[in-house]
Amino acid sequence: MSEPLPGKGPPDGIAPLGLAPAPTGQAAVDTLIVRLSDADDLPTADHIEVYEDVHRGLRDALTALDDNRS
């Protein structure tokens, strides 16, 4: 395996983005958004599990909002 060039990141060019999302004010949604960072430490093939989990949680949060309006 080759060593990365200075300032070029890992040899394969893949690195976590290191983004810090702004809080939404909704604890459940904020927790799900933070969960996305779990994908940074996983192989690409395992990202789908994290994305599906977050999608499911966000969908449930939206459904709860609709349920509370009735």
Short mmCIF file of C-alpha atoms in Angstrom, two decimals:
data_model
loop_
_atom_site.label_atom_id
_atom_site.label_comp_id
_atom_site.label_asym_id
_atom_site.label_seq_id
_atom_site.Cartn_x
_atom_site.Cartn_y
_atom_site.Cartn_z
CA MET A 1 0.00 0.00 0.00
CA SER A 2 1.38 3.39 -0.89
CA GLU A 3 1.79 6.22 1.59
CA PRO A 4 -0.34 9.31 1.05
CA LEU A 5 1.31 12.38 -0.36
CA PRO A 6 1.48 15.32 2.03
CA GLY A 7 -1.86 17.12 2.03
CA LYS A 8 -3.46 14.53 -0.25
CA GLY A 9 -5.35 12.41 2.34
CA PRO A 10 -5.48 8.63 2.37
CA PRO A 11 -3.97 6.74 -0.57
CA ASP A 12 -7.36 5.67 -1.93
CA GLY A 13 -8.63 9.27 -1.90
CA ILE A 14 -11.53 8.42 0.40
CA ALA A 15 -11.88 10.24 3.70
CA PRO A 16 -14.73 11.20 6.00
CA LEU A 17 -16.14 14.62 5.17
CA GLY A 18 -16.07 15.71 8.79
CA LEU A 19 -19.20 17.81 8.42
CA ALA A 20 -20.89 19.13 11.56
CA PRO A 21 -24.62 19.52 10.90
CA ALA A 22 -26.49 22.38 12.53
CA PRO A 23 -28.96 21.33 15.21
CA THR A 24 -32.59 21.23 14.11
CA GLY A 25 -34.07 21.77 17.56
CA GLN A 26 -35.75 18.37 17.42
CA ALA A 27 -33.80 15.94 19.62
CA ALA A 28 -34.93 12.82 17.73
CA VAL A 29 -34.00 14.31 14.35
CA ASP A 30 -30.67 15.62 15.64
CA THR A 31 -29.79 12.15 16.93
CA LEU A 32 -30.57 10.65 13.52
CA ILE A 33 -28.49 13.26 11.69
CA VAL A 34 -25.53 12.54 13.98
CA ARG A 35 -26.04 8.82 13.22
CA LEU A 36 -25.04 9.54 9.62
CA SER A 37 -21.46 10.06 10.79
CA ASP A 38 -21.37 6.34 11.70
CA ALA A 39 -20.94 5.68 7.98
CA ASP A 40 -17.54 7.43 8.09
CA ASP A 41 -16.03 4.43 9.86
CA LEU A 42 -17.67 1.74 7.72
CA PRO A 43 -16.81 0.25 4.35
CA THR A 44 -18.93 1.70 1.56
CA ALA A 45 -20.96 -1.51 1.25
CA ASP A 46 -22.17 -1.04 4.84
CA HIS A 47 -23.31 2.57 4.39
CA ILE A 48 -26.75 1.48 3.19
CA GLU A 49 -27.61 0.07 6.63
CA VAL A 50 -26.91 3.46 8.25
CA TYR A 51 -28.77 5.38 5.54
CA GLU A 52 -31.81 3.09 5.77
CA ASP A 53 -31.84 3.39 9.56
CA VAL A 54 -31.72 7.20 9.39
CA HIS A 55 -34.33 7.30 6.63
CA ARG A 56 -36.67 5.09 8.65
CA GLY A 57 -36.24 7.30 11.72
CA LEU A 58 -36.84 10.52 9.79
CA ARG A 59 -39.93 9.03 8.16
CA ASP A 60 -41.23 8.02 11.61
CA ALA A 61 -40.58 11.56 12.93
CA LEU A 62 -42.57 13.04 10.04
CA THR A 63 -45.40 10.56 10.57
CA ALA A 64 -45.50 11.54 14.26
CA LEU A 65 -45.91 15.19 13.25
CA ASP A 66 -48.88 14.27 11.05
CA ASP A 67 -50.39 12.15 13.84
CA ASN A 68 -50.14 15.07 16.28
CA ARG A 69 -52.02 17.41 13.93
CA SER A 70 -55.20 15.32 13.98
#
